[in-house]
Amino acid sequence: MMDGSGAPRTLFAKIWDAHLVRAASAETPAVVYVDLHLVHEVTSPQAFAQLRERGLPVRRPERTVATVDHAIPTTPRPAGGRLVVHDPQAAAQVAALESNCAELGIRLYGVESGRQGIVHVIGPELGLTQPGMTIVCGDSHTSTHGAFGALAFGIGTSEVAQVLATQCLLLGRPRTMAVEIDGRLQPGVTAKDLILGVIAQIGVGGATGLAVEYRGECAGALSMEERMTVCNMSIEAGARAGMIAPDDHTYQYLSGRPGAPQGREWEAALGRWRALPSDEGARFDRTVRIDAAALEPMITYGTNPGMGIPIGGVIPDPAGDAGQEKALRYMGLAPGQPLLGWPIDVVFIGSCTNSRLSDLRLAASIFAGRRVAAGVRALVVPGSQQIKRQAEAEGLDRIFREAGAEWREAGCSMCLAMNDDRLAAGEYAVSTSNRNFEGRQGSGGRTFLASPLTAAAAAVAGKIADPRQVLR
Amino acid sequence: MQSIVRREPLHTLRSRTLVLAADNVDTDQIIPARFLTVTTRDGLGTKLFADWRYDAQGGPRPDSPLDQPGAAGARILIAGRNFGCGSSREHAVWALQDFGFAAVLARSLADIFRRNALQNGLLAVEVDAAAHARLLAEPGGEVTLDLAAQTLTLGGGAPAAFAIDSFARHCLLSGLDELEFLLGQEAAIAAFEAERRGAGDPAAGPAAER
Ligand code: SF4
């Protein structure tokens, strides 16, 4: 798909160009059309209030899809049980979303729908996320949907109001970055390790404002769930968006999902989607390379996702970097020290990064026939109600329970500690989520980010362990 | 360009600074998630940097940068690199403003934070290394920001230029609201939708279950 000038274009450029309601002028940014707007309870109430204050309708309710995920409890409920939110403020937030959606004609996947879940898990799962789309949500991990060759990014609440009212945003055109991933991942090394490796290499500000395309042999070999894990954490390098060109993995994943086109529409869509990948010779503003085959399981030691090392490595010397020093003080760790063997209190397996069926299978491969170490609390939180049912159909829940781990309801849970799933001050957690910021998982809590394999290995060992050793 | 004013325009600002030199200050620090169960934008100033200001019992922390002598009343925050990274929560901007800040001068800004700031009339701009070094060297110094001239002046020193996107500057100077601007694009939006429907793009149809 060349443009009029015949110059080769990137995947990003093709989607961008196709969504320009109005091109940028010298005075104003571009007006960009949004195909799919995902909404959740925490960043939407003030936006709905703003619409109401100005007497504005929702312009395209049929392009708007809502769920509850961030603040709801994930404590086990009886099958078909109602959601009871004890925190009165959180309950008011959920009630506000329910009434806003009912009043404005927005489809809401609440817990009674059987399809509720983390917003970035259910979009793809329902087939709502499709190649070539522009997708936004009042949540920074919207970059997840880029795994399908969509342009997807997080927005703030004022922008949520703009999209509700006009289905458009005013945007400056981001510059592009290619992340060329050569080789294949070794056994025991997962997509999570890959993206932690990328962020450790380029830094937490390394892609600020850029539209990143993951390319190369490894990107093409990843499953859709692995691609979602990679694209999910693009924002942790500051990227506006992370994306991977659609291919047969993408089409196979989408085929037959409820939101995906069917029949003749499917064929027409396929034709369009196949033209999306970056043209040969398309130029990126920046390119970085990473050798997937050289990666080992990764783990973070500090308070941002860029502070990652191979699991067998030692904590680097801050060399006078005040941020690194502060992070090590917060973590109670010292330079030169290995992380292997460091005792931990909690293991969290979940979040929009690593709560899909393949993640749960990885964790279960470690838990099977083993026990969570004494004194360790392990939470397994599926990303959606559908995933929960699939996992139960496979008997994964039994494996988790028999190992002594908690098997919980779908939601964000301890990823951001808005509900009761929190670390106590000083506790150490190995977490499959995406942020190890100070206090992210509970005030004073200390987080090591890692893959589901590494997290499960830590749960059974009671300390940080190399999953390849546990599996051997 | 339209000029529907929804906000107080911002032309100049003169205030003492408060320096938070750390790099990569994320929005979970600016306002922890447990305070996000609100349904309004107001009153978040008391939660700003809550875990830096209060200990586990809710008592004040003596090392809190926001509560040092001379910090009260500062309306300009001096920040390091990648300020406002992480979560997209606009609550971070609301909390900064409710606390009293009207501007953030950072070595660099995270993408979503920058956009959120603009939406709320919080002047968030990046300053170059030289100007940044001077601001860090004089915590609590008196700074004058002139948005029309795009300059900042520290004490009696020479004005230094700062860069800002021209549309962002226009919005801040005029109080123009992006939502009003977009509402004014209705004809173009409708034409775009009609054209896509005409082209038979299924993505132009509803994102509904079939
Ligand atoms: S799981 Fe965590 S990162 Fe993902 S949407 Fe929920 S809170 Fe955000």
XYZ file of C-alpha atoms and ligand atoms in Angstrom:
690
model
C 0.000 0.000 0.000
C 1.938 3.005 -1.265
C 0.675 6.530 -0.849
C 0.260 8.842 -3.834
C 3.924 9.732 -3.889
C 4.852 6.051 -3.991
C 7.166 6.344 -1.026
C 7.243 3.213 1.131
C 5.313 3.674 4.366
C 5.448 2.146 7.820
C 2.575 0.260 9.442
C 2.163 3.272 11.705
C 2.014 5.726 8.808
C -0.615 3.689 6.971
C -2.917 3.652 9.989
C -2.253 7.287 10.793
C -2.946 8.450 7.250
C -6.159 6.431 7.076
C -7.526 8.126 10.197
C -6.850 11.747 9.412
C -10.093 13.664 9.586
C -8.015 16.749 9.092
C -4.282 16.909 8.501
C -2.142 19.063 10.741
C -1.673 22.681 9.674
C 0.940 25.155 10.712
C -1.387 26.230 13.507
C -3.214 23.106 14.599
C -2.461 19.433 15.217
C -4.117 16.690 13.194
C -7.674 15.626 13.940
C -7.486 11.833 14.212
C -10.475 9.496 14.176
C -10.795 6.803 16.843
C -12.264 3.438 15.826
C -12.554 1.856 19.250
C -12.767 3.519 22.647
C -12.385 1.310 25.701
C -13.607 2.641 29.022
C -13.162 1.548 32.626
C -14.430 2.762 35.966
C -11.448 4.758 37.235
C -10.592 7.262 34.505
C -14.087 7.853 33.103
C -16.396 9.423 35.736
C -15.020 12.936 35.360
C -15.263 12.619 31.559
C -18.922 11.621 31.673
C -19.522 14.464 34.110
C -17.920 16.888 31.672
C -20.242 15.736 28.878
C -23.209 16.191 31.136
C -22.109 19.667 32.209
C -21.915 20.732 28.585
C -25.021 18.880 27.509
C -23.141 16.730 24.987
C -24.205 13.279 23.780
C -21.833 10.359 23.175
C -21.163 10.636 19.459
C -20.596 6.924 18.722
C -21.767 4.786 21.626
C -21.423 1.709 19.373
C -17.675 2.357 19.147
C -17.375 2.567 22.914
C -17.007 -0.505 25.117
C -16.719 -0.527 28.896
C -15.763 -2.931 31.637
C -14.842 -2.845 35.320
C -11.368 -3.964 36.272
C -9.169 -1.537 38.218
C -10.816 -1.092 41.589
C -13.070 -4.120 41.949
C -12.278 -6.860 44.455
C -10.905 -10.136 43.070
C -11.761 -12.225 46.108
C -13.377 -15.503 45.040
C -17.159 -15.344 44.456
C -19.568 -18.217 44.013
C -20.274 -18.916 40.335
C -22.688 -16.297 39.004
C -22.236 -14.359 42.233
C -22.878 -10.652 42.286
C -20.076 -8.154 42.577
C -19.966 -6.648 46.039
C -17.627 -3.691 46.381
C -17.108 -2.895 50.042
C -15.121 0.300 49.649
C -17.872 2.924 49.365
C -15.901 5.184 47.006
C -14.945 2.319 44.713
C -18.559 1.138 44.800
C -19.706 4.627 43.802
C -17.266 4.572 40.896
C -18.594 1.237 39.629
C -22.167 2.475 40.059
C -21.303 5.639 38.120
C -19.959 3.594 35.209
C -23.033 1.369 35.224
C -25.458 4.265 35.166
C -23.431 6.226 32.612
C -23.323 3.239 30.268
C -27.006 2.442 30.704
C -28.052 6.031 30.133
C -25.784 6.656 27.151
C -26.173 3.335 25.364
C -22.637 2.078 25.923
C -22.029 -1.662 26.054
C -20.694 -2.620 29.478
C -19.125 -5.955 30.290
C -19.908 -6.140 33.984
C -19.254 -9.210 36.113
C -22.689 -10.669 35.347
C -21.825 -10.676 31.611
C -19.382 -13.550 32.018
C -17.023 -11.548 29.810
C -15.707 -8.977 32.258
C -11.979 -8.603 32.652
C -9.007 -6.298 32.360
C -9.837 -3.899 29.572
C -6.721 -4.814 27.551
C -7.447 -8.500 27.912
C -11.083 -8.463 26.845
C -10.679 -6.168 23.804
C -8.606 -8.762 21.934
C -10.445 -11.699 23.450
C -13.786 -10.430 22.133
C -12.303 -9.688 18.722
C -12.971 -5.967 19.162
C -9.285 -5.191 18.679
C -8.451 -5.499 14.987
C -5.584 -4.658 12.651
C -5.469 -1.169 11.232
C -7.689 0.333 13.906
C -7.058 3.331 16.084
C -7.809 2.332 19.674
C -7.694 4.479 22.792
C -8.478 4.017 26.460
C -7.936 6.077 29.573
C -5.123 3.759 30.531
C -1.475 3.796 29.565
C -1.294 0.084 28.740
C -3.599 0.535 25.784
C -0.409 -0.076 23.805
C -1.249 -3.788 24.325
C -3.664 -3.712 21.378
C -0.806 -2.791 19.051
C -0.026 -6.522 19.021
C -2.732 -6.772 16.336
C -1.210 -4.127 14.089
C -3.468 -1.438 15.524
C -2.416 2.058 16.574
C -3.379 1.994 20.234
C -2.446 4.360 23.017
C -3.439 5.621 26.428
C -5.134 8.955 27.002
C -6.099 11.094 29.979
C -9.610 11.762 31.230
C -10.042 15.062 29.347
C -9.250 13.175 26.165
C -11.710 10.447 27.157
C -14.347 13.192 27.167
C -13.174 14.387 23.744
C -13.458 10.931 22.247
C -16.853 10.344 23.839
C -18.115 13.618 22.399
C -16.403 13.713 18.990
C -14.790 10.295 18.377
C -11.615 12.261 17.619
C -8.421 13.521 19.203
C -6.037 16.350 18.387
C -2.633 14.797 17.948
C 0.857 15.669 16.890
C 2.263 13.002 14.591
C 4.630 10.832 16.624
C 7.987 9.847 15.207
C 8.744 6.183 14.730
C 11.181 3.655 16.133
C 11.942 0.172 14.887
C 12.933 -2.433 17.447
C 14.535 -5.201 15.385
C 14.473 -8.446 17.342
C 16.826 -11.019 15.871
C 16.953 -14.721 16.668
C 14.611 -16.800 18.804
C 14.022 -16.957 22.542
C 15.719 -19.805 24.400
C 13.675 -22.290 26.458
C 12.613 -20.763 29.770
C 12.888 -17.253 28.307
C 9.523 -15.626 27.631
C 8.037 -12.594 25.921
C 8.121 -10.844 29.299
C 11.870 -11.347 29.486
C 12.149 -9.999 25.960
C 10.364 -6.744 26.716
C 12.154 -6.317 30.051
C 15.377 -6.791 28.078
C 14.346 -4.164 25.529
C 13.470 -1.629 28.256
C 16.700 -2.361 30.155
C 18.546 -1.621 26.919
C 16.798 1.587 25.823
C 15.725 2.943 29.229
C 12.393 4.098 30.657
C 12.517 7.270 28.594
C 14.107 5.558 25.601
C 11.065 5.714 23.364
C 9.260 8.760 24.784
C 6.486 9.833 22.459
C 7.517 7.425 19.686
C 5.401 4.904 17.798
C 7.423 1.719 18.154
C 7.218 -1.212 15.758
C 8.678 -4.519 16.959
C 10.067 -6.327 13.957
C 12.371 -9.078 12.921
C 12.450 -12.836 13.105
C 11.529 -13.054 16.764
C 8.563 -10.659 16.605
C 7.053 -12.674 13.765
C 7.515 -15.931 15.669
C 5.699 -14.756 18.802
C 2.159 -15.950 19.485
C -0.559 -13.303 19.801
C -0.545 -13.566 23.578
C 3.222 -13.094 23.613
C 2.906 -10.110 21.279
C 0.415 -8.563 23.680
C 2.898 -8.947 26.533
C 5.567 -7.170 24.493
C 3.381 -4.340 23.204
C 1.812 -3.910 26.650
C 5.038 -2.669 28.188
C 5.938 -0.242 25.367
C 4.691 2.551 27.594
C 7.316 1.580 30.169
C 9.885 2.903 27.713
C 7.711 6.000 27.295
C 6.390 5.038 23.859
C 3.166 6.504 22.525
C 2.380 3.133 20.991
C 3.927 -0.288 20.385
C 2.898 -2.384 17.430
C 3.595 -5.565 15.491
C 2.556 -6.105 11.882
C -0.457 -8.369 11.461
C 0.150 -11.792 9.937
C -1.402 -15.252 9.900
C -1.053 -15.539 13.698
C -3.196 -12.420 13.971
C -5.868 -13.596 11.534
C -6.066 -17.044 13.081
C -6.469 -15.536 16.529
C -9.267 -13.224 15.400
C -11.165 -15.602 13.184
C -14.537 -16.485 14.680
C -14.310 -14.129 17.656
C -17.588 -12.366 18.372
C -16.422 -8.875 17.401
C -14.480 -9.940 14.310
C -15.946 -9.575 10.825
C -17.600 -12.697 9.412
C -18.164 -14.171 5.950
C -17.644 -11.751 3.058
C -16.745 -8.990 5.467
C -13.990 -11.172 6.844
C -12.537 -11.684 3.377
C -12.681 -7.969 2.668
C -11.051 -7.198 6.003
C -8.277 -9.713 5.339
C -7.499 -7.971 2.075
C -7.145 -4.674 3.874
C -5.174 -6.111 6.785
C -2.661 -7.817 4.490
C -1.721 -4.430 3.054
C -0.878 -2.991 6.481
C 2.671 -4.242 7.204
C 5.448 -1.707 6.687
C 6.596 -1.538 3.084
C 10.032 -2.733 2.137
C 12.370 0.199 2.581
C 10.019 2.203 4.836
C 12.055 4.537 7.023
C 11.972 4.732 10.792
C 13.275 7.730 12.688
C 15.255 5.453 15.004
C 16.242 1.798 14.997
C 17.522 -0.384 17.816
C 18.441 -4.064 17.626
C 18.202 -6.747 20.220
C 19.366 -10.352 20.030
C 16.567 -12.507 21.432
C 18.734 -15.619 21.461
C 21.153 -13.973 23.885
C 18.431 -13.119 26.422
C 18.048 -14.895 29.736
C 15.107 -14.707 32.121
C 15.013 -11.084 33.319
C 14.157 -9.603 36.693
C 14.077 -6.017 37.933
C 15.958 -4.932 41.031
C 14.895 -1.278 41.237
C 11.917 1.041 41.112
C 11.371 1.447 37.420
C 10.965 -1.201 34.727
C 14.251 -0.223 33.088
C 16.219 -1.461 36.092
C 16.361 -5.070 34.937
C 19.121 -7.684 34.909
C 19.422 -11.310 33.817
C 18.208 -13.521 36.656
C 21.712 -14.799 37.398
C 23.255 -11.322 37.325
C 24.306 -8.947 40.062
C 22.918 -5.511 40.869
C 24.922 -2.905 38.967
C 26.885 -0.158 40.663
C 24.861 3.068 40.589
C 28.111 4.899 39.816
C 26.834 8.078 41.422
C 23.391 7.997 39.758
C 21.093 9.450 42.437
C 18.016 7.704 41.036
C 19.695 4.304 41.137
C 20.944 4.922 44.674
C 17.498 5.962 45.854
C 15.963 2.910 44.203
C 18.394 0.550 45.928
C 17.719 2.214 49.290
C 14.003 1.750 48.766
C 14.494 -1.869 47.745
C 16.889 -2.569 50.620
C 19.439 -3.983 48.166
C 23.116 -3.328 47.562
C 25.236 -3.031 44.409
C 27.205 -6.130 43.469
C 24.671 -8.405 45.121
C 22.986 -11.276 43.231
C 19.185 -11.508 43.349
C 19.077 -15.297 43.187
C 18.217 -16.602 46.642
C 16.716 -13.325 47.895
C 13.733 -14.211 50.147
C 10.298 -13.008 49.086
C 6.878 -12.664 50.745
C 4.341 -12.492 47.931
C 4.011 -13.694 44.344
C 1.493 -12.028 42.048
C 0.629 -13.681 38.751
C -1.754 -11.511 36.776
C -2.215 -8.062 35.137
C -2.736 -7.046 31.523
C 0.885 -8.042 30.899
C 0.703 -11.680 31.979
C -2.766 -12.944 32.890
C -3.742 -14.774 29.710
C -4.195 -18.485 29.331
C -0.665 -19.093 28.055
C 0.731 -17.193 31.051
C -1.327 -19.285 33.441
C -0.142 -22.442 31.699
C 3.466 -21.353 32.149
C 2.900 -20.727 35.838
C 1.072 -24.035 36.215
C 3.996 -25.899 34.622
C 6.009 -24.872 37.673
C 3.307 -25.245 40.319
C 2.328 -28.750 39.174
C 3.428 -31.241 41.807
C 5.080 -28.532 43.912
C 4.017 -26.431 46.883
C 4.174 -22.703 47.509
C 6.935 -22.247 50.084
C 5.945 -21.740 53.713
C 5.398 -18.067 54.540
C 4.806 -17.043 50.915
C 1.455 -15.812 49.670
C 0.832 -16.544 45.980
C -2.067 -14.932 44.090
C -3.096 -16.060 40.629
C -5.509 -13.585 39.053
C -6.855 -14.392 35.578
C -7.214 -11.461 33.190
C -10.840 -12.144 32.354
C -13.802 -14.277 33.285
C -13.416 -16.169 30.008
C -9.793 -16.975 30.791
C -10.838 -18.075 34.244
C -13.320 -20.529 32.776
C -10.827 -21.805 30.188
C -8.189 -22.312 32.862
C -10.684 -24.180 35.016
C -11.700 -26.368 32.086
C -8.053 -27.367 31.753
C -7.722 -27.991 35.479
C -5.176 -25.211 35.999
C -7.114 -23.894 38.987
C -6.662 -27.265 40.698
C -2.930 -27.123 40.121
C -2.768 -23.639 41.666
C -4.960 -24.544 44.628
C -3.167 -27.813 45.305
C 0.099 -25.920 45.293
C -1.338 -23.567 47.903
C -1.815 -20.536 45.651
C -4.975 -18.392 45.680
C -7.130 -18.630 42.549
C -9.038 -15.384 42.244
C -11.586 -13.478 40.166
C -10.617 -11.426 37.121
C -9.327 -7.882 37.560
C -6.265 -5.682 37.934
C -5.817 -6.651 41.564
C -2.336 -6.281 43.010
C -0.993 -4.738 39.817
C -1.965 -1.329 41.174
C -3.269 -1.922 44.675
C -6.552 -0.037 44.329
C -8.518 -2.791 46.001
C -7.551 -4.824 49.067
C -4.912 -6.827 47.193
C -1.882 -4.927 48.474
C 1.616 -5.488 49.725
C 2.355 -4.442 53.291
C 5.182 -1.950 53.823
C 8.552 -3.637 53.451
C 7.229 -6.807 51.809
C 8.957 -8.192 48.735
C 6.932 -9.463 45.792
C 7.818 -11.125 42.534
C 5.155 -9.870 40.172
C 4.247 -10.543 36.552
C 2.775 -7.036 36.267
C 4.439 -4.112 34.526
C 5.379 -1.537 37.151
C 7.769 -1.732 40.078
C 7.371 1.924 41.061
C 7.685 2.759 44.752
C 4.463 1.754 46.458
C 2.795 0.624 43.223
C 1.646 -2.661 44.771
C 0.996 -1.157 48.193
C 2.571 1.641 50.179
C 6.146 0.654 51.073
C 5.899 -2.624 49.118
C 8.866 -3.721 47.008
C 8.399 -5.292 43.612
C 10.549 -7.509 41.416
C 9.073 -7.703 37.907
C 9.494 -11.012 36.113
C 7.820 -13.587 33.870
C 5.128 -16.031 35.008
C 7.766 -18.784 35.014
C 10.131 -16.815 37.212
C 7.314 -15.683 39.505
C 6.043 -19.222 39.994
C 9.597 -20.470 40.556
C 10.003 -17.869 43.299
C 6.722 -18.926 44.889
C 7.801 -22.553 45.254
C 11.365 -21.707 46.249
C 10.375 -18.957 48.699
C 13.130 -16.869 47.185
C 14.177 -15.593 43.800
C 15.022 -18.603 41.663
C 15.924 -19.399 38.074
C 12.882 -21.117 36.542
C 15.150 -23.143 34.249
C 16.669 -24.763 37.311
C 13.287 -25.470 38.881
C 11.979 -27.021 35.673
C 15.058 -29.157 35.097
C -9.115 29.400 14.773
C -12.046 29.490 17.154
C -11.631 31.107 20.496
C -14.186 29.747 22.881
C -12.703 30.373 26.275
C -13.337 27.667 28.824
C -10.403 28.358 31.060
C -8.502 31.261 32.526
C -5.891 32.244 29.949
C -2.304 32.065 31.147
C 0.110 34.798 30.097
C 2.726 35.283 32.758
C 3.446 33.598 36.011
C 5.757 34.745 38.752
C 6.524 32.544 41.700
C 9.129 30.893 43.840
C 10.139 27.429 42.708
C 10.071 24.095 44.424
C 12.768 21.712 43.246
C 12.192 17.973 42.873
C 15.366 17.039 41.068
C 14.749 13.278 40.777
C 14.445 11.726 37.323
C 11.596 9.392 36.315
C 9.088 10.641 38.875
C 6.071 8.519 37.949
C 2.412 9.333 38.389
C 2.077 6.634 41.069
C 4.373 8.863 43.164
C 2.481 12.019 42.235
C -0.760 10.394 43.366
C -0.924 6.769 44.539
C -3.645 4.581 43.041
C -5.534 4.131 46.294
C -6.706 7.741 45.975
C -8.159 7.261 42.497
C -11.591 6.035 43.562
C -12.959 9.572 43.212
C -15.606 10.658 40.746
C -14.680 14.360 40.707
C -11.511 16.315 39.950
C -11.397 18.300 43.175
C -9.599 18.114 46.449
C -6.683 15.904 45.409
C -3.989 18.338 46.588
C -3.809 16.745 50.016
C -2.957 13.421 48.312
C -0.163 14.877 46.172
C 3.030 12.830 46.690
C 1.232 11.239 49.639
C 3.800 8.494 50.221
C 6.640 11.017 50.268
C 4.825 13.323 52.680
C 3.235 10.992 55.176
C 4.460 7.896 56.991
C 2.459 4.687 57.364
C 0.538 6.182 60.314
C -0.343 9.292 58.328
C 2.123 11.480 60.240
C 4.216 14.040 58.345
C 7.605 12.843 57.096
C 10.396 15.250 57.994
C 12.155 14.628 54.656
C 9.095 15.514 52.546
C 10.263 17.912 49.825
C 6.841 19.536 49.683
C 6.827 20.465 53.328
C 10.224 22.106 53.750
C 10.374 25.671 55.022
C 9.906 28.011 52.095
C 8.066 25.437 50.004
C 4.627 26.785 50.842
C 3.198 28.969 48.129
C 5.592 27.846 45.394
C 3.630 27.631 42.146
C 6.425 26.453 39.855
C 7.714 22.907 40.187
C 11.210 22.171 38.877
C 11.510 18.528 37.845
C 14.088 16.192 36.330
C 13.940 13.882 33.346
C 10.868 11.950 32.236
C 8.607 13.626 34.794
C 5.108 12.124 34.982
C 5.968 8.758 33.441
C 3.823 5.687 34.011
C 0.079 5.651 34.454
C -2.113 7.939 32.339
C -4.024 9.150 35.401
C -4.981 12.792 34.887
C -5.450 12.870 38.644
C -1.717 13.634 38.781
C -2.304 16.971 37.072
C -5.418 17.703 39.128
C -3.480 17.005 42.331
C -0.576 19.259 41.319
C -2.975 22.079 40.486
C -5.083 21.615 43.586
C -1.921 21.790 45.664
C -1.171 25.110 44.031
C 1.199 24.452 41.154
C 0.577 26.307 37.909
C 3.705 25.228 36.013
C 6.167 22.351 35.761
C 9.586 23.019 34.288
C 11.250 19.676 33.616
C 14.354 18.456 31.878
C 11.963 16.193 29.980
C 8.311 15.199 30.277
C 6.454 11.934 29.750
C 4.131 12.001 26.767
C 0.718 11.450 28.376
C 1.500 13.717 31.343
C 2.398 16.551 28.978
C -0.909 16.160 27.169
C -2.901 15.927 30.392
C -1.239 19.065 31.713
C -2.166 21.032 28.631
C -5.805 19.917 28.856
C -6.004 21.491 32.293
C -4.035 24.651 31.705
C -1.029 23.470 33.701
C 1.999 24.854 31.886
C 4.364 21.886 31.535
C 7.459 22.523 29.460
C 10.930 21.160 28.969
C 13.904 23.386 29.652
C 17.421 22.992 28.316
C 20.381 21.780 30.335
C 21.778 25.233 31.095
C 18.496 26.710 32.305
C 17.758 23.539 34.233
C 21.109 23.664 36.009
C 20.465 27.263 37.072
C 16.991 26.400 38.368
C 18.364 23.458 40.361
C 21.131 25.604 41.786
C 18.646 28.075 43.203
C 15.836 26.179 44.873
C 13.106 28.531 45.990
C 14.338 31.158 43.539
C 11.898 33.624 42.038
C 11.024 32.747 38.437
C 9.002 34.711 35.920
C 7.467 32.786 33.052
C 6.339 34.727 30.019
C 4.385 32.407 27.796
C 3.899 34.820 24.903
C 7.620 35.497 24.770
C 8.435 31.884 25.664
C 10.990 32.941 28.239
C 11.776 32.165 31.817
C 13.711 34.533 34.015
C 15.326 33.498 37.246
C 15.743 36.364 39.721
C 17.404 39.297 38.041
C 19.138 37.109 35.433
C 18.806 37.181 31.689
C 15.673 35.598 30.213
C 16.145 32.100 28.804
C 13.987 30.793 25.994
C 11.920 27.618 26.319
C 10.243 25.637 23.578
C 6.543 24.836 23.487
C 4.324 23.440 20.770
C 2.601 26.375 19.074
C -0.913 24.963 19.447
C -0.330 24.226 23.136
C 0.872 27.788 23.574
C -2.126 29.152 21.749
C -4.497 27.087 23.923
C -2.864 28.264 27.122
C -2.719 31.916 26.065
C -6.311 32.009 24.888
C -7.871 29.534 27.317
C -9.051 27.557 24.285
C -10.364 24.150 25.161
C -9.500 21.197 22.875
C -12.977 19.744 23.288
C -14.556 22.927 21.948
C -12.106 22.925 19.082
C -12.996 19.333 18.201
C -16.718 20.030 18.441
C -16.120 22.698 15.834
C -14.817 19.990 13.466
C -18.216 18.278 13.260
C -18.612 18.743 9.511
C -15.202 17.247 8.787
C -15.827 14.348 11.153
C -19.193 13.551 9.594
C -17.676 13.706 6.093
C -14.880 11.363 7.152
C -17.357 8.848 8.542
C -19.520 9.004 5.427
C -16.560 8.455 3.151
C -15.405 5.426 5.108
C -18.857 3.890 5.143
C -19.006 4.443 1.409
C -15.712 2.604 0.997
C -17.234 -0.389 2.789
C -14.624 -0.497 5.510
C -15.955 -2.865 8.164
C -13.916 -1.002 10.730
C -16.269 1.864 9.942
C -19.170 -0.148 11.297
C -19.973 -0.538 14.935
C -17.536 -2.339 17.184
C -20.367 -4.613 18.109
C -20.883 -8.279 18.509
C -22.259 -9.785 15.389
S -3.624 -4.751 35.052
Fe -2.419 -3.108 35.910
S -1.444 -2.098 34.226
Fe -3.065 -3.392 33.399
S -4.824 -2.046 33.185
Fe -4.954 -3.012 35.196
S -3.914 -1.616 36.579
Fe -3.340 -1.017 34.519
